[in-house]
mmCIF file of C-alpha atoms in Angstrom:
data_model
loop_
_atom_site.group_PDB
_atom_site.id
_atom_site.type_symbol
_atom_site.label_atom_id
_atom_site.label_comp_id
_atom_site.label_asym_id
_atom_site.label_seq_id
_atom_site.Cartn_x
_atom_site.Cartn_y
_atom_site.Cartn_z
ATOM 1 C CA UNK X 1 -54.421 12.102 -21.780
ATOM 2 C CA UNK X 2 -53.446 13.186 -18.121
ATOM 3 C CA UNK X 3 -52.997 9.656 -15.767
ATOM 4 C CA UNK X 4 -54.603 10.187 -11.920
ATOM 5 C CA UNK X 5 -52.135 10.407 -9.035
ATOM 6 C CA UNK X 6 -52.351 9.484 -6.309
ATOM 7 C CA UNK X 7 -52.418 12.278 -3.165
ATOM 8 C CA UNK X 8 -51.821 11.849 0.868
ATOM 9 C CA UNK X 9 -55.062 13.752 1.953
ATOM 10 C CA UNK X 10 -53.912 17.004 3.756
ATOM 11 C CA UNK X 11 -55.934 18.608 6.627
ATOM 12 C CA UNK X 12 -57.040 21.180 4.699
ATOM 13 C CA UNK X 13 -58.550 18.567 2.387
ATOM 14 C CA UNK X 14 -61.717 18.275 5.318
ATOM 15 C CA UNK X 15 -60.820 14.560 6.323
ATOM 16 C CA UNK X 16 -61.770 14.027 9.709
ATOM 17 C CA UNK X 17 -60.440 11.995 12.468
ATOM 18 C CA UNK X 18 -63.315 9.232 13.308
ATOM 19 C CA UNK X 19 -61.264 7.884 16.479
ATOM 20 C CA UNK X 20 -63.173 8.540 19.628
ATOM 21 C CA UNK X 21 -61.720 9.484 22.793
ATOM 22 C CA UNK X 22 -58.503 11.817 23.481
ATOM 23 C CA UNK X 23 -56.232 10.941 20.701
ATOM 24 C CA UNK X 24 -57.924 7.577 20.201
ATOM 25 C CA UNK X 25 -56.368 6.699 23.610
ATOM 26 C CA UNK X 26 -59.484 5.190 24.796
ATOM 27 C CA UNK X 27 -60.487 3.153 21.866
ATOM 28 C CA UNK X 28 -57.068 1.847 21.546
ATOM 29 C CA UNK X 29 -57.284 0.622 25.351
ATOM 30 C CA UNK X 30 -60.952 -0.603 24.189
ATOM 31 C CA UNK X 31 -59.762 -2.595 21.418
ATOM 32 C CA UNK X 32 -56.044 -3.776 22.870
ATOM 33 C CA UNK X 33 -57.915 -5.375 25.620
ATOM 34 C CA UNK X 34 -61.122 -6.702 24.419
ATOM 35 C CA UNK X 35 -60.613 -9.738 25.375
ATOM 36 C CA UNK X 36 -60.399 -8.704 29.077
ATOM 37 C CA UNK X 37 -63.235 -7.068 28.393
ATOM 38 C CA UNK X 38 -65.332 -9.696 27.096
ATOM 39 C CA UNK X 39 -63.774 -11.856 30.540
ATOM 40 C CA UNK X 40 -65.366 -9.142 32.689
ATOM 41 C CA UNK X 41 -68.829 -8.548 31.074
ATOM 42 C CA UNK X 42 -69.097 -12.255 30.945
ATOM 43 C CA UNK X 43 -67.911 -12.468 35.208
ATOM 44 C CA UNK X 44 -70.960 -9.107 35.420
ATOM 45 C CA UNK X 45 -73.488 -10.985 33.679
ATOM 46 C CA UNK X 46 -73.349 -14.559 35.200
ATOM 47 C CA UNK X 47 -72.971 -12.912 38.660
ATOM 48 C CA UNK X 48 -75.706 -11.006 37.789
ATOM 49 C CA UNK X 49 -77.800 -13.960 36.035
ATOM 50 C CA UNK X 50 -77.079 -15.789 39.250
ATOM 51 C CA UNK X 51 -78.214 -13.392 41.563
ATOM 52 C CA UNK X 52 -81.420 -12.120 39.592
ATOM 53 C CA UNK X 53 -82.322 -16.587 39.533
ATOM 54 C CA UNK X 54 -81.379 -16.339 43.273
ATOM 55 C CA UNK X 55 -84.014 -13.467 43.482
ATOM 56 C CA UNK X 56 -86.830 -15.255 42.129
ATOM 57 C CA UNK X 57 -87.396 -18.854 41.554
ATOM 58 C CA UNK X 58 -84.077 -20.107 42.439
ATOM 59 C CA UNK X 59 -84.981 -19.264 46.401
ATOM 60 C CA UNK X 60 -88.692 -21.799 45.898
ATOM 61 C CA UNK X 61 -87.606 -24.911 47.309
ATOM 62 C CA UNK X 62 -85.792 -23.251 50.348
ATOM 63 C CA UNK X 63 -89.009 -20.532 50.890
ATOM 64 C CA UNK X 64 -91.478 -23.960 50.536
ATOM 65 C CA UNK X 65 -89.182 -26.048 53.444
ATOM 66 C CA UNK X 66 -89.280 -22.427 55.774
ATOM 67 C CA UNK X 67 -93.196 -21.994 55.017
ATOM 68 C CA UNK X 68 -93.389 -25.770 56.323
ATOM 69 C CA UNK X 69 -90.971 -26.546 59.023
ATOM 70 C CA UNK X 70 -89.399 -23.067 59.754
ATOM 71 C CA UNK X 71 -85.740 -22.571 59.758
ATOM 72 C CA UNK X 72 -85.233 -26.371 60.168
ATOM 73 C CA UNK X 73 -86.871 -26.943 56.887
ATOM 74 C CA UNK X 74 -84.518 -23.860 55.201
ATOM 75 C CA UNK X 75 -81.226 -25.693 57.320
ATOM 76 C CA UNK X 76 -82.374 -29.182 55.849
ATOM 77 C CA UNK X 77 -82.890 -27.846 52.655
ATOM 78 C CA UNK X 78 -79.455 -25.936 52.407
ATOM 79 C CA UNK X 79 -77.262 -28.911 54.102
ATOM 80 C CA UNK X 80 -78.711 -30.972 51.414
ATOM 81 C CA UNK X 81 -77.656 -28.275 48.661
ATOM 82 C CA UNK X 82 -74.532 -27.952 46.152
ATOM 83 C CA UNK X 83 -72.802 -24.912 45.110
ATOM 84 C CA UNK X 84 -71.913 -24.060 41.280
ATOM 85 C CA UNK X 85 -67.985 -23.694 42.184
ATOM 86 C CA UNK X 86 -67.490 -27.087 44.169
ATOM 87 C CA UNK X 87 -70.120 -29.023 42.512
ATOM 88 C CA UNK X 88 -69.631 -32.187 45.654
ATOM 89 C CA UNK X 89 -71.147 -29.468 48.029
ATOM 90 C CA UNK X 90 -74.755 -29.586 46.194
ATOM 91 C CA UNK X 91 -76.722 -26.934 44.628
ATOM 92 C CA UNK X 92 -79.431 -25.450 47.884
ATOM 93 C CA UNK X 93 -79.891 -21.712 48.082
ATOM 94 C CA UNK X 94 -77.627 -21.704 50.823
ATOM 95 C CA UNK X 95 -74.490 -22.963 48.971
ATOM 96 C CA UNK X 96 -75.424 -21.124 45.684
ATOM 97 C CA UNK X 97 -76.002 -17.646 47.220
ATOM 98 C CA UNK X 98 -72.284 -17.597 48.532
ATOM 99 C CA UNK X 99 -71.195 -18.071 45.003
ATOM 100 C CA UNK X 100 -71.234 -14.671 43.292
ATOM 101 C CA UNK X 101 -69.365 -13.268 46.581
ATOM 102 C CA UNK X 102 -66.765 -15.677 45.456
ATOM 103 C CA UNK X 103 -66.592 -14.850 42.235
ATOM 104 C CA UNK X 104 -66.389 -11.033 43.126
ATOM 105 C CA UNK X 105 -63.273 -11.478 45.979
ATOM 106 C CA UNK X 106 -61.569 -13.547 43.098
ATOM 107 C CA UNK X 107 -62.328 -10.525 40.274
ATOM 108 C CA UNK X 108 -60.534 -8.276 42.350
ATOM 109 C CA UNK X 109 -57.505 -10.345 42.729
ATOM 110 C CA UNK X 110 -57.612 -10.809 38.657
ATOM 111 C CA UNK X 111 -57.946 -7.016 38.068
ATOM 112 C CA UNK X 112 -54.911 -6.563 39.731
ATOM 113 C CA UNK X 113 -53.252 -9.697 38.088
ATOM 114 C CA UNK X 114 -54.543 -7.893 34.197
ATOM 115 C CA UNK X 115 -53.006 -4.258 35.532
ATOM 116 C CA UNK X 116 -50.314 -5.151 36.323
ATOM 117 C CA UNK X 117 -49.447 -7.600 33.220
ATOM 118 C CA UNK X 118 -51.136 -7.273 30.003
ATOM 119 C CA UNK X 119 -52.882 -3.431 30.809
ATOM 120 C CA UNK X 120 -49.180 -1.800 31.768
ATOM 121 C CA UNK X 121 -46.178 -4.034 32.008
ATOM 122 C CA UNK X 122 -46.565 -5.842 29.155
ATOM 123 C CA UNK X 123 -46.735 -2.372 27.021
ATOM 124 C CA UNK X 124 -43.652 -1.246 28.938
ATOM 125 C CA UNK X 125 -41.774 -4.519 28.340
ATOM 126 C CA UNK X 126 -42.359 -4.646 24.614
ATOM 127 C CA UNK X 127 -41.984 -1.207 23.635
ATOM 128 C CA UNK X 128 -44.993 -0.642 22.592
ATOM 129 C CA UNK X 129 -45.865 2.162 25.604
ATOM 130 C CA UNK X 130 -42.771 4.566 24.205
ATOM 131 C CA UNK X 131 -44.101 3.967 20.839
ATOM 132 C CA UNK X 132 -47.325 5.540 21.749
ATOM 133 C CA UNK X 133 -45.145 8.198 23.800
ATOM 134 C CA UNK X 134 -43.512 9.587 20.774
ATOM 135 C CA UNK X 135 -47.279 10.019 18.745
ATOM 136 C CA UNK X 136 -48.186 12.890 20.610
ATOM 137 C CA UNK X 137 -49.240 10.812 23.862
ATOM 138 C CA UNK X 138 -47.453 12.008 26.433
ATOM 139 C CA UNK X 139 -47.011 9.491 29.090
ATOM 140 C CA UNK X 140 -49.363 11.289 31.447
ATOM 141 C CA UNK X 141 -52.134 10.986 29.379
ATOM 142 C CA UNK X 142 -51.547 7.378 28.376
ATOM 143 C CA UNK X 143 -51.437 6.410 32.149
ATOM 144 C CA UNK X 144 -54.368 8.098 32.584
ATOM 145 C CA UNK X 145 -56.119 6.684 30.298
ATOM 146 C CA UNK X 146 -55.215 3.507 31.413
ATOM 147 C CA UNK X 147 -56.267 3.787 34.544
ATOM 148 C CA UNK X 148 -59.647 5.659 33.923
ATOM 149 C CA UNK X 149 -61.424 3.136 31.182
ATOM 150 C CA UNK X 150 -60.466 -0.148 33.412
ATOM 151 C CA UNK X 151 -62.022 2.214 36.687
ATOM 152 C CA UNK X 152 -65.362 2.808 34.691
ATOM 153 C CA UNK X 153 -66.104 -0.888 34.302
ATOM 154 C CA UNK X 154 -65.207 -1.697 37.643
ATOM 155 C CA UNK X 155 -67.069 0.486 39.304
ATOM 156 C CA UNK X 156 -70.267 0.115 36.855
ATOM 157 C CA UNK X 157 -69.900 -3.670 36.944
ATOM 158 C CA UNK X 158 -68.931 -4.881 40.570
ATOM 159 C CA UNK X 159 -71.711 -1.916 41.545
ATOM 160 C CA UNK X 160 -74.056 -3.686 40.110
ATOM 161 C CA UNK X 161 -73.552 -6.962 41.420
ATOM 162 C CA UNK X 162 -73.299 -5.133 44.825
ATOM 163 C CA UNK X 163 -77.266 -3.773 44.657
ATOM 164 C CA UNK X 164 -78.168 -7.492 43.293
ATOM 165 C CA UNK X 165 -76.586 -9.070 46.166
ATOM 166 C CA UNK X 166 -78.367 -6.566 48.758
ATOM 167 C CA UNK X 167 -81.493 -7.016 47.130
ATOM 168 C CA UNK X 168 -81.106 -10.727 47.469
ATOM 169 C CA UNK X 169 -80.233 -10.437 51.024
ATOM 170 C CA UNK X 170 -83.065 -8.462 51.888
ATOM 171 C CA UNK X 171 -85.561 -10.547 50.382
ATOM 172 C CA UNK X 172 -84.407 -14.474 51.837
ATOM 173 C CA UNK X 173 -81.805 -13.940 54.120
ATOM 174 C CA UNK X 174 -84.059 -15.678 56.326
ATOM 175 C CA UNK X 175 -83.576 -18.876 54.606
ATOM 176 C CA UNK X 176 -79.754 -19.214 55.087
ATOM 177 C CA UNK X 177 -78.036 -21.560 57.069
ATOM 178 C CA UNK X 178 -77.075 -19.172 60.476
ATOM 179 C CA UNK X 179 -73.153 -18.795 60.847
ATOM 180 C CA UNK X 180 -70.211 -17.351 59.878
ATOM 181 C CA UNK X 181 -71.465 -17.163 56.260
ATOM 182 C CA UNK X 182 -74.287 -14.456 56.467
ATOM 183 C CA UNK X 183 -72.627 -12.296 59.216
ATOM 184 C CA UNK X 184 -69.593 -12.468 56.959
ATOM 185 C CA UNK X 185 -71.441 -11.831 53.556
ATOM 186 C CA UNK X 186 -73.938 -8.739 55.379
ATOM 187 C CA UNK X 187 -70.789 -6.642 56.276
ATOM 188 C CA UNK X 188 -68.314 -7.673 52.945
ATOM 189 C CA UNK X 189 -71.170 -6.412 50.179
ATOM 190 C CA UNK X 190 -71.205 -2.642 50.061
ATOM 191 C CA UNK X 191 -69.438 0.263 48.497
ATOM 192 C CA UNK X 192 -65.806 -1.161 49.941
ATOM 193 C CA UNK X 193 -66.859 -3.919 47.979
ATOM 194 C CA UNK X 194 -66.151 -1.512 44.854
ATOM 195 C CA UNK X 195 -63.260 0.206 46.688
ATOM 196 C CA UNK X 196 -61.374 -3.103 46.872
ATOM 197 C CA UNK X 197 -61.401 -3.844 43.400
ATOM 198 C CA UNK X 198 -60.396 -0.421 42.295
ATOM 199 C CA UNK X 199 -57.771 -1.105 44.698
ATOM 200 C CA UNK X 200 -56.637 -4.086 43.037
ATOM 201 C CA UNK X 201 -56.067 -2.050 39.819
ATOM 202 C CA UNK X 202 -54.283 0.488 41.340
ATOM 203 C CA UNK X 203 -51.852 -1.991 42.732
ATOM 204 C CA UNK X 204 -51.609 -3.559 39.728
ATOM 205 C CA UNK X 205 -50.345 -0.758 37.649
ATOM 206 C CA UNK X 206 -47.791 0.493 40.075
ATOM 207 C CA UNK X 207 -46.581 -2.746 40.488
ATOM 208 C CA UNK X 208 -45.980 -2.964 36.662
ATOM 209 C CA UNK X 209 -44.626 0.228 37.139
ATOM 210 C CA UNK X 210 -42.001 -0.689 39.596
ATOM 211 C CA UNK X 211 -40.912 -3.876 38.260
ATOM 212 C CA UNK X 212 -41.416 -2.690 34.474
ATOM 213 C CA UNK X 213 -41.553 -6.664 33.720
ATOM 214 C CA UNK X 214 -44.713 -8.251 33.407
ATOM 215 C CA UNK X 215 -44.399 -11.746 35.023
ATOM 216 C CA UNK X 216 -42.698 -10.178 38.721
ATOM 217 C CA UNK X 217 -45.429 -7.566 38.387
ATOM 218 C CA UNK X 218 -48.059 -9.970 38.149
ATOM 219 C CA UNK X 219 -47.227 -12.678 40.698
ATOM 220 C CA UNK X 220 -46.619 -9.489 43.223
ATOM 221 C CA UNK X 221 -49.811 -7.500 41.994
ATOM 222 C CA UNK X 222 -51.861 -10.686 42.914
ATOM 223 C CA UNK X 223 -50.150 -11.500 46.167
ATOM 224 C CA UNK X 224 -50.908 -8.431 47.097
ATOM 225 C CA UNK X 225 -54.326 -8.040 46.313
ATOM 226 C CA UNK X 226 -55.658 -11.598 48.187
ATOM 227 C CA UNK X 227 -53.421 -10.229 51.818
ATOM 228 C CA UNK X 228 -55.071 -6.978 51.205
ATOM 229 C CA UNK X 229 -58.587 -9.124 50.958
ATOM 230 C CA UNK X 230 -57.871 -11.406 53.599
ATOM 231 C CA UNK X 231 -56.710 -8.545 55.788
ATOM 232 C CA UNK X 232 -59.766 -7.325 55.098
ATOM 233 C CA UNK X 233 -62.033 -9.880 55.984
ATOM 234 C CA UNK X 234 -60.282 -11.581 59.099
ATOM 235 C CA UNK X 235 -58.245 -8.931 60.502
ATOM 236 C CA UNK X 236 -59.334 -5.556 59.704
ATOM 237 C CA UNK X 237 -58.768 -3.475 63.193
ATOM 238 C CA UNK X 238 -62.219 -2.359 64.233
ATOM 239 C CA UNK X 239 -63.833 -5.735 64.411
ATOM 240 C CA UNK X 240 -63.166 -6.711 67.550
ATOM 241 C CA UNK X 241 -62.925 -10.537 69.242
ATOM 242 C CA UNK X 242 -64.995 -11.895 65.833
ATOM 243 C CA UNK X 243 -64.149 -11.395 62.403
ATOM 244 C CA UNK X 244 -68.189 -9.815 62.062
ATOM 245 C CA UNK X 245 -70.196 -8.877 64.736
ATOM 246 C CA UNK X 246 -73.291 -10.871 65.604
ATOM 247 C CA UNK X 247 -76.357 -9.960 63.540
ATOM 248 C CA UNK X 248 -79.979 -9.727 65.773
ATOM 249 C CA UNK X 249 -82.009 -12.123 64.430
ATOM 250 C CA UNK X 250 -85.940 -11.993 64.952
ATOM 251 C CA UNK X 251 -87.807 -15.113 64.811
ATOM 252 C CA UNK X 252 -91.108 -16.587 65.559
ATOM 253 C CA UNK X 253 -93.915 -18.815 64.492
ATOM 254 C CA UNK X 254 -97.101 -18.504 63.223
ATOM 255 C CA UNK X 255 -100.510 -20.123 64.831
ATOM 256 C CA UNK X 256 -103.540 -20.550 63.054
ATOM 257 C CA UNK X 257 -105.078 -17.699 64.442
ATOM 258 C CA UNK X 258 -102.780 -15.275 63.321
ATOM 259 C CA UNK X 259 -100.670 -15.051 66.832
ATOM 260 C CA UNK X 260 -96.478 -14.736 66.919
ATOM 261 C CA UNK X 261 -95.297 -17.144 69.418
ATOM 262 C CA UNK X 262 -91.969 -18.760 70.000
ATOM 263 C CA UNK X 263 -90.622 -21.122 67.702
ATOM 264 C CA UNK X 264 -92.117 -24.723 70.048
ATOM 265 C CA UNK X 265 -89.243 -26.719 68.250
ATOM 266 C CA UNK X 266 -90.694 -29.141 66.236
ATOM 267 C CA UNK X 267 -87.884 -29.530 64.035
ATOM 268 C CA UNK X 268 -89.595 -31.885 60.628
ATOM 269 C CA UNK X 269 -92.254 -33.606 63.304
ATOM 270 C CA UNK X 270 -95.588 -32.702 61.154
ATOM 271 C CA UNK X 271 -97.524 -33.922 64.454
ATOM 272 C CA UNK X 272 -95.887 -31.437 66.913
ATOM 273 C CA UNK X 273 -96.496 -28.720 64.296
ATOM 274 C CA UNK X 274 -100.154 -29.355 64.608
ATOM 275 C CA UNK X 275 -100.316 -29.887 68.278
ATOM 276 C CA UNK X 276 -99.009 -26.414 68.534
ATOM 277 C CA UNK X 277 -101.693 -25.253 65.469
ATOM 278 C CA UNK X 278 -98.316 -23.863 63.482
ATOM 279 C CA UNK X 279 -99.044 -22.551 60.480
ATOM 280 C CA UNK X 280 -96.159 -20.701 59.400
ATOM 281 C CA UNK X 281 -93.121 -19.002 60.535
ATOM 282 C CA UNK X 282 -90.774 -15.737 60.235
ATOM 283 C CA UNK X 283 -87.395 -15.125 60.067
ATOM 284 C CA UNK X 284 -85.034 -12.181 59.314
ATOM 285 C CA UNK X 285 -81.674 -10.741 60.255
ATOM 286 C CA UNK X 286 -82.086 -6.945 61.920
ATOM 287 C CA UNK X 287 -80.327 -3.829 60.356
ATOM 288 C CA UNK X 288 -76.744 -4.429 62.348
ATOM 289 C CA UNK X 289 -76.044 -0.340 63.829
ATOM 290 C CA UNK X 290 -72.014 -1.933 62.655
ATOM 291 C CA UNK X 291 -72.228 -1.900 59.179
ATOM 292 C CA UNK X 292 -72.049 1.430 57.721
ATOM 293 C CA UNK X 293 -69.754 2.409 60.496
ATOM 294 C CA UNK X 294 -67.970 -0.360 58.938
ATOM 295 C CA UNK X 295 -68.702 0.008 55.498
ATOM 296 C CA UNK X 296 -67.716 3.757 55.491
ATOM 297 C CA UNK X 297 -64.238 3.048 57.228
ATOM 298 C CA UNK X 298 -63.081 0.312 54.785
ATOM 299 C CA UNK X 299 -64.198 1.953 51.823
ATOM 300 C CA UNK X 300 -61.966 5.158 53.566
ATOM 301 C CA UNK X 301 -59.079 3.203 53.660
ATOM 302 C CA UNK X 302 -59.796 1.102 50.857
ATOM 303 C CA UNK X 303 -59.779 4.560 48.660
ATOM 304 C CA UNK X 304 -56.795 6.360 50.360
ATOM 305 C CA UNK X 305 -54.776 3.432 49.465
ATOM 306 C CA UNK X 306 -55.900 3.907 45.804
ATOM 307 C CA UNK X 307 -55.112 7.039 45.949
ATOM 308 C CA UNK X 308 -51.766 6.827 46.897
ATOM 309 C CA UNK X 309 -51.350 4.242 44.494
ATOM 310 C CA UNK X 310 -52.432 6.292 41.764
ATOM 311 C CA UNK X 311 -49.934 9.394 42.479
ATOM 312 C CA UNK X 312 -46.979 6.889 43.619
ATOM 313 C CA UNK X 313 -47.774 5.369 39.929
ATOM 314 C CA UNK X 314 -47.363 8.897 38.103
ATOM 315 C CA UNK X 315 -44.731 10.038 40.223
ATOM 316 C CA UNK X 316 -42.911 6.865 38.745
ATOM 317 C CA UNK X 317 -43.600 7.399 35.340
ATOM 318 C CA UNK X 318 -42.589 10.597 35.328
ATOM 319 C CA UNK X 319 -38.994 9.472 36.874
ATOM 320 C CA UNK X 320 -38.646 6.462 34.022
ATOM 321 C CA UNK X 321 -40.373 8.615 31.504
ATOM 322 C CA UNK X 322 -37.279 9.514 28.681
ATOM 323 C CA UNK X 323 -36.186 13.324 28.875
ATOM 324 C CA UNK X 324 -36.526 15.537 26.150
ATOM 325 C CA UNK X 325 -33.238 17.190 24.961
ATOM 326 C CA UNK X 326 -33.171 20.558 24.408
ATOM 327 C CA UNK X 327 -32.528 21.851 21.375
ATOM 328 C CA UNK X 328 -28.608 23.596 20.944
ATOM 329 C CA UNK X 329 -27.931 26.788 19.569
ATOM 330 C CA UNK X 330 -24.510 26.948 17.544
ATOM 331 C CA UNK X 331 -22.927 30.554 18.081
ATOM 332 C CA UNK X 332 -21.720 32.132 14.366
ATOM 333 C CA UNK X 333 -18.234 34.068 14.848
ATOM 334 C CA UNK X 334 -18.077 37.089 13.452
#
């Protein structure tokens, strides 16, 4: 009676790698960092949540005080407000629209923070990047890797919250407090929006790359990122004597007869309202001839700096990377 054995499958025994992606490379980024990924989807789908509420009914009371009393109903209505993040400031349209843009200027600080420690240094620190080096990864392709999968759900995700947040302003910019805040949010949300954060990443990993120690790389990763975002927003060197330029503003109110007239000034007096036969009122900011002009600059610079990022990054891998030796021939004597 013959006993079974036992065999290591061979290739020619048609067992087939199930491992997506080149070498498995991206599922092993997938599953090394789901947690990070989890963090991300969950910062895509409350700004996202957020905005879509902001959208619809979450801009009711504010519309209802502006259908009333004009943009001194939608400024009484917003100083009375609180936002999500600093829950003492009140929750009006006003203060909660401002949120997500928070929440996406501190993502791109915390992609760079997550490149530069747990995505590359961290690997680097522990060993764990060589070990993948010597199982046919070559350190190009690990990089690469690296850097690609963490792009694709940047761009996807912080793109999306971009079109929410233009949609948004588009249909009730007219109901937020005039200031600083929307002339600052109308020329921040765009495609350099994107180009920061992919930014941040690229930082990150040469940073990680430089220091090779994941603490350092992470404290100087972040600092980094938040001077390149507050260069961006207060001293970026096309913006002249403000840190936005003034947005044209058209506004008027309604008379029961259908007629645009100018707004009489009634403030929350119900009386002077119908002395003046107001019915209703409109307000919106005007396209700004700045912003793409803008937009398309920072998102130039924004994407050169990447760039150099990204080949300064390889060009540093491939002088820490460890050299092959070449094999020695022995000579025979005859």
């Amino acid at each position: 009676m013959s006993t079974p054995t036992l065999n290591r499958p061979t290739p020619e025994s048609g067992v087939r790698r199930t491992t997506p992606g080149p070498d498995g490379l991206v599922w092993t980024v997938l599953r090394l960092h789901r947690t990070a990924l989890w963090v991300w989807a969950a910062y895509v789908a409350i700004s996202a949540g957020l905005l879509l509420w902001l959208w619809g009914p979450g801009a009711s009371a504010a519309q209802k005080a502006f259908d009333t009393f004009g943009y001194a109903g939608a400024q009484e209505n917003g100083w009375a407000g609180r936002s999500v993040l600093v829950p003492s400031l009140g929750h009006s349209f006003d203060t909660l629209f401002y949120d997500p843009l928070t929440l996406t200027r501190i993502a791109a600080v915390a992609v760079a923070v997550f490149a530069a420690g747990p995505l590359i240094a961290r690997e680097l620190e522990s060993g764990t990047a060589r070990l993948a080096w010597t199982q046919s990864k070559s350190p190009a392709r690990w990089l690469a890797t690296k850097l690609a999968v963490p792009a694709l759900l940047i761009t996807v995700g912080t793109g999306l919250v971009v079109i929410l947040y233009r949609l948004v302003w588009d249909a009730h910019n007219h109901l937020l407090i005039a200031g600083i805040g929307p002339r600052d949010l109308a020329f921040s949300i765009g495609p350099a929006t994107v180009a920061n954060a992919l930014f941040g990443l690229a930082l990150g990993v040469l940073a990680a790359l430089l220091l090779r120690r994941t603490l350092p790389a992470m404290a100087v990763a972040g600092i980094g990122q938040y001077l390149a975002g507050a260069l961006r927003g207060n001293s970026w060197p096309f913006q002249g004597a403000y840190q936005q330029p003034e947005l044209p503003v058209h506004s008027k109110a309604l008379t029961s007869g259908g007629t645009e007239v100018t707004d009489p000034g009634c403030y929350l007096d119900r009386a002077c309202l119908a002395q003046h036969h107001i019915t209703g009122f409109t307000r919106h900011y005007l396209p700004s001839p700045d912003y793409w002009p803008r937009q398309l600059t920072e998102t130039g610079i924004l994407l050169g700096l990447t760039a150099l990022a990204v080949a300064a990054a390889f060009l540093v891998l491939r002088h820490h990377q460890p050299r092959r030796q070449r094999p020695t021939t022995k000579r025979t004597t005859a």
